[in-house]
Amino acid sequence: MTVLLAGDIGGTKTILRLVEQSSSGEPLRVLAQQSYPSQEFGDLVPIVHQFLQEEGQDWGYPERACFAIAGPVEQNEAKLTNLIWHLQGDRLEEELHLQQVSLINDFAAVGYGILGLGQQDLYCLQEAEAQPQAPIAVIGAGTGLGQGFLLPDAQGEYQVFSSEGGHVDFAPRTLLESDLLHYLRDKYQWDRVSVERVVSGMGIVAIYEFLRDRQWAEESPELIQVFKTWKSQIGRENNETTVDPAAVISRSAQQKSDRLSEETMNIFMETYGAEAGNLALKLLPYGGLYIAGGVAAKNLSLMTDGRFLQAFLNKGRMSRLLQKIPIYIITNQEVGLIGAALCAAKNE
């Protein structure tokens, strides 16, 4: 039995998991898991020490570890976006007495995690027969817009690749979306607007403010107060706020209790679907297109009302190709943690 350590490291919380890797190739077995507030620690090392003292004594010391990082990773080194932590794989190996420590981007971890999901972790948005050894695409709107892909190697095993596809230019498809583009450029004095500025949690807020400022519909008292509180808290240490406007907007849209929120999410779902279709055209992922991120899982009724899929397929004469791609929404929010464990197992 080999014990491995996996971690999902974010600015708010750090989740650690011990797993068992058998020699017979069976699925990884979860041994222990715990979550810790990241801001209360000056580094990852004391969190791991505490976790192993509390949870790991019955299982033995792990041999290898993989940590998914909310931020860019270069040369097995990472500086977290919302923490003062500076993580280096070789330093962690030395201080934690591990044979190997791998640091990977959190969206790369989602790519690995796909390989460990079951049908119970997925919602099928478009049924089609997955082709073995075909590319797999991953897209996920959350704080930003992550994109990645998996390609099979000569042995038939999938290799995971991250990308910065969320930073391509936002391409309006309608007059209203064109107005949105100009609104964002004028408001923030941006030379260009990336698609992530629209297809993300912050994009939901941006679309709402655009419609509100264009007086598309009257703003509700609840949303007035939410935005007032949110704006008064912007700039706090560690970016901590007590309200999440995007969550309130999406909830109001699902409840059909606010016209501004409903139209905001209509535009969001259409732009999300269009960008997923753009990614699919570039990769032709007949192995599947997987939609990750909290926005999709928390807005399943909106993701499945037809707007997302219609925009995804609206690619002219190429639409018939996209109809052959199976599309899945990942409902298991621990997919990144699953992926970190699989990456640690792969690095033997």
Short mmCIF file of C-alpha atoms in Angstrom, two decimals:
data_model
loop_
_atom_site.label_atom_id
_atom_site.label_comp_id
_atom_site.label_asym_id
_atom_site.label_seq_id
_atom_site.Cartn_x
_atom_site.Cartn_y
_atom_site.Cartn_z
CA MET A 1 0.00 0.00 0.00
CA THR A 2 1.24 3.48 -0.90
CA VAL A 3 -0.15 6.50 0.91
CA LEU A 4 -0.42 9.74 -1.06
CA LEU A 5 -1.26 13.30 -0.04
CA ALA A 6 -3.49 15.53 -2.18
CA GLY A 7 -4.37 19.16 -1.61
CA ASP A 8 -6.64 21.84 -3.05
CA ILE A 9 -5.05 25.16 -2.04
CA GLY A 10 -7.13 28.31 -2.26
CA GLY A 11 -7.01 31.79 -0.80
CA THR A 12 -9.89 31.01 1.56
CA LYS A 13 -9.44 27.37 2.45
CA THR A 14 -7.01 24.50 2.05
CA ILE A 15 -8.43 20.99 1.73
CA LEU A 16 -6.10 18.05 2.31
CA ARG A 17 -6.80 14.40 1.59
CA LEU A 18 -4.90 11.17 2.24
CA VAL A 19 -5.49 8.39 -0.28
CA GLU A 20 -4.34 4.81 -0.65
CA GLN A 21 -2.84 3.61 -3.91
CA SER A 22 -2.98 -0.15 -4.32
CA SER A 23 -0.55 -2.17 -6.43
CA SER A 24 -3.42 -3.86 -8.27
CA GLY A 25 -4.55 -0.71 -10.10
CA GLU A 26 -7.81 -0.33 -8.17
CA PRO A 27 -9.32 3.16 -7.75
CA LEU A 28 -7.70 5.35 -5.11
CA ARG A 29 -9.28 4.92 -1.68
CA VAL A 30 -9.86 7.98 0.49
CA LEU A 31 -8.37 7.54 3.96
CA ALA A 32 -8.86 10.94 5.56
CA GLN A 33 -9.77 14.50 4.65
CA GLN A 34 -9.87 17.86 6.40
CA SER A 35 -10.32 21.54 5.55
CA TYR A 36 -8.36 24.43 7.06
CA PRO A 37 -8.71 28.24 6.79
CA SER A 38 -5.72 29.27 4.66
CA GLN A 39 -5.49 32.79 6.07
CA GLU A 40 -4.72 31.50 9.56
CA PHE A 41 -1.43 29.95 8.44
CA GLY A 42 1.73 31.56 7.13
CA ASP A 43 2.58 28.65 4.84
CA LEU A 44 1.36 25.27 3.66
CA VAL A 45 3.86 23.29 5.75
CA PRO A 46 2.22 23.84 9.18
CA ILE A 47 -1.17 22.91 7.74
CA VAL A 48 0.19 19.61 6.43
CA HIS A 49 1.90 18.90 9.76
CA GLN A 50 -1.34 19.54 11.65
CA PHE A 51 -3.34 17.42 9.22
CA LEU A 52 -0.97 14.46 9.47
CA GLN A 53 -0.91 14.69 13.27
CA GLU A 54 -4.72 14.78 13.43
CA GLU A 55 -5.66 12.40 10.63
CA GLY A 56 -2.66 10.50 9.38
CA GLN A 57 -1.30 8.48 12.28
CA ASP A 58 -3.44 5.42 11.50
CA TRP A 59 -2.35 5.22 7.87
CA GLY A 60 1.38 5.81 7.75
CA TYR A 61 3.34 8.70 6.33
CA PRO A 62 2.65 9.65 2.69
CA GLU A 63 5.34 9.08 0.08
CA ARG A 64 4.31 11.67 -2.51
CA ALA A 65 2.04 14.69 -2.72
CA CYS A 66 0.35 16.85 -5.30
CA PHE A 67 -1.16 20.24 -4.51
CA ALA A 68 -3.59 22.07 -6.80
CA ILE A 69 -2.88 25.80 -6.59
CA ALA A 70 -5.29 28.68 -7.24
CA GLY A 71 -2.83 30.59 -9.39
CA PRO A 72 -0.11 30.14 -11.99
CA VAL A 73 2.51 27.42 -11.49
CA GLU A 74 5.90 27.62 -13.18
CA GLN A 75 8.82 25.23 -12.74
CA ASN A 76 7.01 23.55 -9.82
CA GLU A 77 6.79 26.90 -8.02
CA ALA A 78 3.79 29.08 -7.23
CA LYS A 79 2.86 32.35 -5.56
CA LEU A 80 -0.77 32.24 -4.53
CA THR A 81 -2.98 35.05 -5.75
CA ASN A 82 -4.70 35.88 -2.44
CA LEU A 83 -2.06 34.65 0.02
CA ILE A 84 1.50 35.60 0.90
CA TRP A 85 2.54 31.98 0.42
CA HIS A 86 5.44 31.21 -1.92
CA LEU A 87 5.43 27.48 -2.57
CA GLN A 88 8.33 25.55 -4.08
CA GLY A 89 8.17 21.83 -4.74
CA ASP A 90 11.75 21.11 -3.68
CA ARG A 91 11.38 23.07 -0.44
CA LEU A 92 8.16 21.25 0.41
CA GLU A 93 9.83 17.91 -0.29
CA GLU A 94 12.60 18.76 2.17
CA GLU A 95 10.46 20.26 4.93
CA LEU A 96 7.71 17.63 4.71
CA HIS A 97 10.10 14.69 4.16
CA LEU A 98 8.32 13.55 1.01
CA GLN A 99 9.86 11.76 -1.95
CA GLN A 100 8.12 14.03 -4.44
CA VAL A 101 5.89 17.11 -4.36
CA SER A 102 4.10 18.30 -7.49
CA LEU A 103 2.45 21.69 -7.75
CA ILE A 104 -0.16 22.06 -10.49
CA ASN A 105 -2.64 24.75 -11.47
CA ASP A 106 -6.09 24.18 -10.02
CA PHE A 107 -7.66 23.88 -13.44
CA ALA A 108 -5.06 21.33 -14.50
CA ALA A 109 -6.20 19.40 -11.42
CA VAL A 110 -9.75 19.49 -12.80
CA GLY A 111 -8.38 17.94 -16.00
CA TYR A 112 -6.83 15.08 -14.05
CA GLY A 113 -9.98 14.79 -11.94
CA ILE A 114 -12.17 14.09 -14.96
CA LEU A 115 -10.39 10.75 -15.29
CA GLY A 116 -11.57 9.78 -11.80
CA LEU A 117 -15.24 10.75 -12.08
CA GLY A 118 -18.18 8.39 -12.32
CA GLN A 119 -21.61 8.86 -13.84
CA GLN A 120 -22.92 9.96 -10.45
CA ASP A 121 -20.59 12.97 -10.64
CA LEU A 122 -21.88 14.19 -13.99
CA TYR A 123 -24.98 15.64 -15.60
CA CYS A 124 -25.22 14.86 -19.32
CA LEU A 125 -26.18 18.01 -21.22
CA GLN A 126 -25.78 16.57 -24.71
CA GLU A 127 -25.83 12.86 -25.38
CA ALA A 128 -23.39 11.50 -27.94
CA GLU A 129 -21.10 8.51 -28.08
CA ALA A 130 -17.66 9.36 -26.73
CA GLN A 131 -14.89 8.30 -29.06
CA PRO A 132 -11.96 6.52 -27.39
CA GLN A 133 -8.59 8.18 -27.85
CA ALA A 134 -10.20 11.46 -28.93
CA PRO A 135 -9.36 14.81 -27.29
CA ILE A 136 -11.25 15.90 -24.19
CA ALA A 137 -11.99 19.58 -23.49
CA VAL A 138 -12.58 21.27 -20.15
CA ILE A 139 -14.11 24.69 -19.53
CA GLY A 140 -15.21 26.20 -16.25
CA ALA A 141 -16.56 29.57 -15.18
CA GLY A 142 -15.96 30.53 -11.58
CA THR A 143 -13.85 33.37 -10.23
CA GLY A 144 -12.37 33.45 -13.74
CA LEU A 145 -12.76 31.29 -16.83
CA GLY A 146 -10.59 28.20 -16.97
CA GLN A 147 -9.96 26.18 -20.09
CA GLY A 148 -7.86 23.09 -20.73
CA PHE A 149 -7.69 19.87 -22.67
CA LEU A 150 -6.54 16.25 -22.52
CA LEU A 151 -4.79 14.38 -25.32
CA PRO A 152 -3.95 10.66 -25.49
CA ASP A 153 -0.29 9.67 -25.73
CA ALA A 154 1.21 6.76 -27.67
CA GLN A 155 0.23 4.35 -24.88
CA GLY A 156 -3.36 5.58 -24.91
CA GLU A 157 -3.10 7.38 -21.55
CA TYR A 158 -4.43 10.92 -21.37
CA GLN A 159 -2.02 13.79 -20.77
CA VAL A 160 -3.42 16.98 -19.21
CA PHE A 161 -2.70 20.43 -20.61
CA SER A 162 -3.79 23.75 -19.16
CA SER A 163 -4.31 26.87 -21.26
CA GLU A 164 -5.07 30.56 -20.93
CA GLY A 165 -8.05 30.35 -23.26
CA GLY A 166 -10.17 32.40 -20.89
CA HIS A 167 -8.12 35.45 -21.86
CA VAL A 168 -8.99 35.44 -25.57
CA ASP A 169 -10.96 38.42 -26.83
CA PHE A 170 -14.67 38.60 -26.04
CA ALA A 171 -16.47 38.32 -29.38
CA PRO A 172 -19.99 39.80 -29.36
CA ARG A 173 -22.61 37.97 -31.42
CA THR A 174 -25.54 40.39 -31.07
CA LEU A 175 -26.08 44.15 -30.94
CA LEU A 176 -26.75 43.88 -27.20
CA GLU A 177 -23.47 42.01 -26.62
CA SER A 178 -21.69 44.62 -28.76
CA ASP A 179 -23.12 47.33 -26.49
CA LEU A 180 -21.88 45.34 -23.50
CA LEU A 181 -18.37 45.24 -24.98
CA HIS A 182 -18.31 49.01 -25.50
CA TYR A 183 -19.78 49.57 -22.03
CA LEU A 184 -16.97 47.61 -20.39
CA ARG A 185 -14.26 49.28 -22.46
CA ASP A 186 -15.59 52.75 -21.66
CA LYS A 187 -16.31 52.11 -17.99
CA TYR A 188 -12.92 50.60 -17.14
CA GLN A 189 -10.84 52.27 -19.88
CA TRP A 190 -9.71 48.89 -21.17
CA ASP A 191 -8.01 48.55 -24.55
CA ARG A 192 -9.51 45.07 -24.90
CA VAL A 193 -12.02 42.89 -23.09
CA SER A 194 -11.27 39.21 -22.55
CA VAL A 195 -14.06 36.65 -22.59
CA GLU A 196 -13.36 35.97 -18.89
CA ARG A 197 -14.64 39.48 -18.11
CA VAL A 198 -18.08 38.28 -19.25
CA VAL A 199 -18.09 34.52 -18.70
CA SER A 200 -17.26 34.27 -14.98
CA GLY A 201 -18.62 35.27 -11.61
CA MET A 202 -17.36 38.80 -12.13
CA GLY A 203 -18.92 38.66 -15.60
CA ILE A 204 -22.35 38.05 -14.08
CA VAL A 205 -21.91 41.24 -12.06
CA ALA A 206 -20.66 43.15 -15.12
CA ILE A 207 -23.63 42.07 -17.25
CA TYR A 208 -26.05 43.03 -14.47
CA GLU A 209 -24.49 46.48 -14.06
CA PHE A 210 -24.62 47.01 -17.82
CA LEU A 211 -28.33 46.23 -17.99
CA ARG A 212 -29.04 48.27 -14.87
CA ASP A 213 -27.15 51.31 -16.14
CA ARG A 214 -28.93 51.00 -19.49
CA GLN A 215 -32.20 50.97 -17.52
CA TRP A 216 -33.28 47.67 -19.05
CA ALA A 217 -35.51 47.14 -16.00
CA GLU A 218 -35.97 48.62 -12.56
CA GLU A 219 -33.51 47.44 -9.92
CA SER A 220 -35.01 45.63 -6.93
CA PRO A 221 -34.51 46.95 -3.37
CA GLU A 222 -32.72 43.70 -2.45
CA LEU A 223 -30.12 44.06 -5.21
CA ILE A 224 -29.68 47.78 -4.45
CA GLN A 225 -28.71 46.85 -0.88
CA VAL A 226 -26.52 43.95 -1.98
CA PHE A 227 -24.48 46.17 -4.31
CA LYS A 228 -24.30 48.95 -1.72
CA THR A 229 -22.87 46.54 0.87
CA TRP A 230 -20.55 44.87 -1.64
CA LYS A 231 -19.07 48.13 -2.89
CA SER A 232 -18.50 49.39 0.64
CA GLN A 233 -16.43 46.27 1.36
CA ILE A 234 -14.31 46.25 -1.82
CA GLY A 235 -10.64 46.65 -0.97
CA ARG A 236 -10.83 44.94 2.39
CA GLU A 237 -7.82 42.91 3.47
CA ASN A 238 -7.83 39.48 1.76
CA ASN A 239 -10.76 40.67 -0.40
CA GLU A 240 -13.23 39.38 2.18
CA THR A 241 -16.83 40.51 1.65
CA THR A 242 -20.05 39.46 3.34
CA VAL A 243 -22.14 39.41 0.16
CA ASP A 244 -21.72 37.83 -3.27
CA PRO A 245 -23.67 39.79 -5.90
CA ALA A 246 -23.24 37.09 -8.55
CA ALA A 247 -24.77 34.47 -6.25
CA VAL A 248 -27.73 36.72 -5.43
CA ILE A 249 -28.29 37.51 -9.11
CA SER A 250 -28.20 33.85 -10.15
CA ARG A 251 -30.50 32.83 -7.29
CA SER A 252 -32.99 35.56 -8.20
CA ALA A 253 -32.91 34.41 -11.82
CA GLN A 254 -33.59 30.81 -10.86
CA GLN A 255 -36.48 31.92 -8.67
CA LYS A 256 -37.74 34.22 -11.46
CA SER A 257 -38.14 36.96 -8.89
CA ASP A 258 -36.22 39.75 -10.63
CA ARG A 259 -36.28 40.74 -14.33
CA LEU A 260 -32.80 42.28 -14.33
CA SER A 261 -31.32 39.12 -12.85
CA GLU A 262 -33.18 36.89 -15.29
CA GLU A 263 -31.92 38.81 -18.33
CA THR A 264 -28.42 38.91 -16.85
CA MET A 265 -28.30 35.14 -16.60
CA ASN A 266 -29.86 34.73 -20.05
CA ILE A 267 -26.99 36.73 -21.56
CA PHE A 268 -24.47 34.95 -19.39
CA MET A 269 -25.63 31.47 -20.41
CA GLU A 270 -25.60 32.41 -24.09
CA THR A 271 -22.09 33.85 -23.97
CA TYR A 272 -20.92 30.84 -21.92
CA GLY A 273 -22.38 28.43 -24.46
CA ALA A 274 -20.87 30.36 -27.37
CA GLU A 275 -17.40 30.27 -25.83
CA ALA A 276 -17.71 26.56 -25.06
CA GLY A 277 -18.59 26.09 -28.71
CA ASN A 278 -15.50 28.08 -29.75
CA LEU A 279 -13.32 25.78 -27.65
CA ALA A 280 -15.02 22.72 -29.11
CA LEU A 281 -14.40 23.91 -32.68
CA LYS A 282 -10.68 24.27 -31.97
CA LEU A 283 -10.26 20.85 -30.38
CA LEU A 284 -13.14 18.71 -31.72
CA PRO A 285 -13.26 16.93 -28.34
CA TYR A 286 -15.17 13.81 -29.34
CA GLY A 287 -13.97 12.30 -26.06
CA GLY A 288 -16.23 14.80 -24.30
CA LEU A 289 -16.58 18.43 -23.29
CA TYR A 290 -16.66 18.79 -19.51
CA ILE A 291 -18.06 21.90 -17.84
CA ALA A 292 -16.48 22.55 -14.45
CA GLY A 293 -16.67 25.43 -11.99
CA GLY A 294 -19.17 26.45 -9.37
CA VAL A 295 -21.33 28.56 -11.68
CA ALA A 296 -22.55 25.60 -13.74
CA ALA A 297 -23.16 23.24 -10.84
CA LYS A 298 -25.02 25.88 -8.81
CA ASN A 299 -27.18 26.98 -11.75
CA LEU A 300 -28.12 23.64 -13.22
CA SER A 301 -31.68 24.71 -14.06
CA LEU A 302 -30.33 27.67 -16.07
CA MET A 303 -27.60 25.59 -17.72
CA THR A 304 -30.22 23.12 -18.94
CA ASP A 305 -32.99 25.49 -20.11
CA GLY A 306 -31.70 25.39 -23.69
CA ARG A 307 -29.88 28.72 -24.03
CA PHE A 308 -26.40 27.37 -23.33
CA LEU A 309 -26.73 24.45 -25.73
CA GLN A 310 -28.35 26.54 -28.46
CA ALA A 311 -25.46 29.04 -28.36
CA PHE A 312 -22.96 26.18 -28.24
CA LEU A 313 -24.39 24.66 -31.43
CA ASN A 314 -24.91 27.95 -33.28
CA LYS A 315 -21.79 27.65 -35.42
CA GLY A 316 -23.20 27.72 -38.93
CA ARG A 317 -22.17 24.86 -41.15
CA MET A 318 -19.98 23.45 -38.35
CA SER A 319 -22.96 22.86 -36.05
CA ARG A 320 -23.31 19.25 -37.20
CA LEU A 321 -19.81 18.51 -35.87
CA LEU A 322 -20.64 19.90 -32.43
CA GLN A 323 -23.75 17.73 -32.22
CA LYS A 324 -21.43 14.70 -32.06
CA ILE A 325 -19.67 15.90 -28.91
CA PRO A 326 -20.90 14.55 -25.54
CA ILE A 327 -21.25 17.39 -23.03
CA TYR A 328 -21.16 16.86 -19.28
CA ILE A 329 -21.63 19.24 -16.36
CA ILE A 330 -19.42 18.23 -13.43
CA THR A 331 -21.57 18.19 -10.30
CA ASN A 332 -18.84 16.87 -7.96
CA GLN A 333 -17.20 19.99 -6.54
CA GLU A 334 -14.21 17.99 -5.27
CA VAL A 335 -13.03 17.21 -8.81
CA GLY A 336 -9.83 19.23 -8.27
CA LEU A 337 -8.98 17.27 -5.15
CA ILE A 338 -9.64 14.02 -7.00
CA GLY A 339 -7.35 15.26 -9.76
CA ALA A 340 -4.53 16.19 -7.39
CA ALA A 341 -4.63 12.67 -5.94
CA LEU A 342 -4.56 11.10 -9.41
CA CYS A 343 -1.64 13.32 -10.39
CA ALA A 344 0.28 12.20 -7.29
CA ALA A 345 -0.45 8.57 -8.18
CA LYS A 346 0.65 9.11 -11.78
CA ASN A 347 4.04 10.48 -10.67
CA GLU A 348 5.30 7.23 -9.20
#
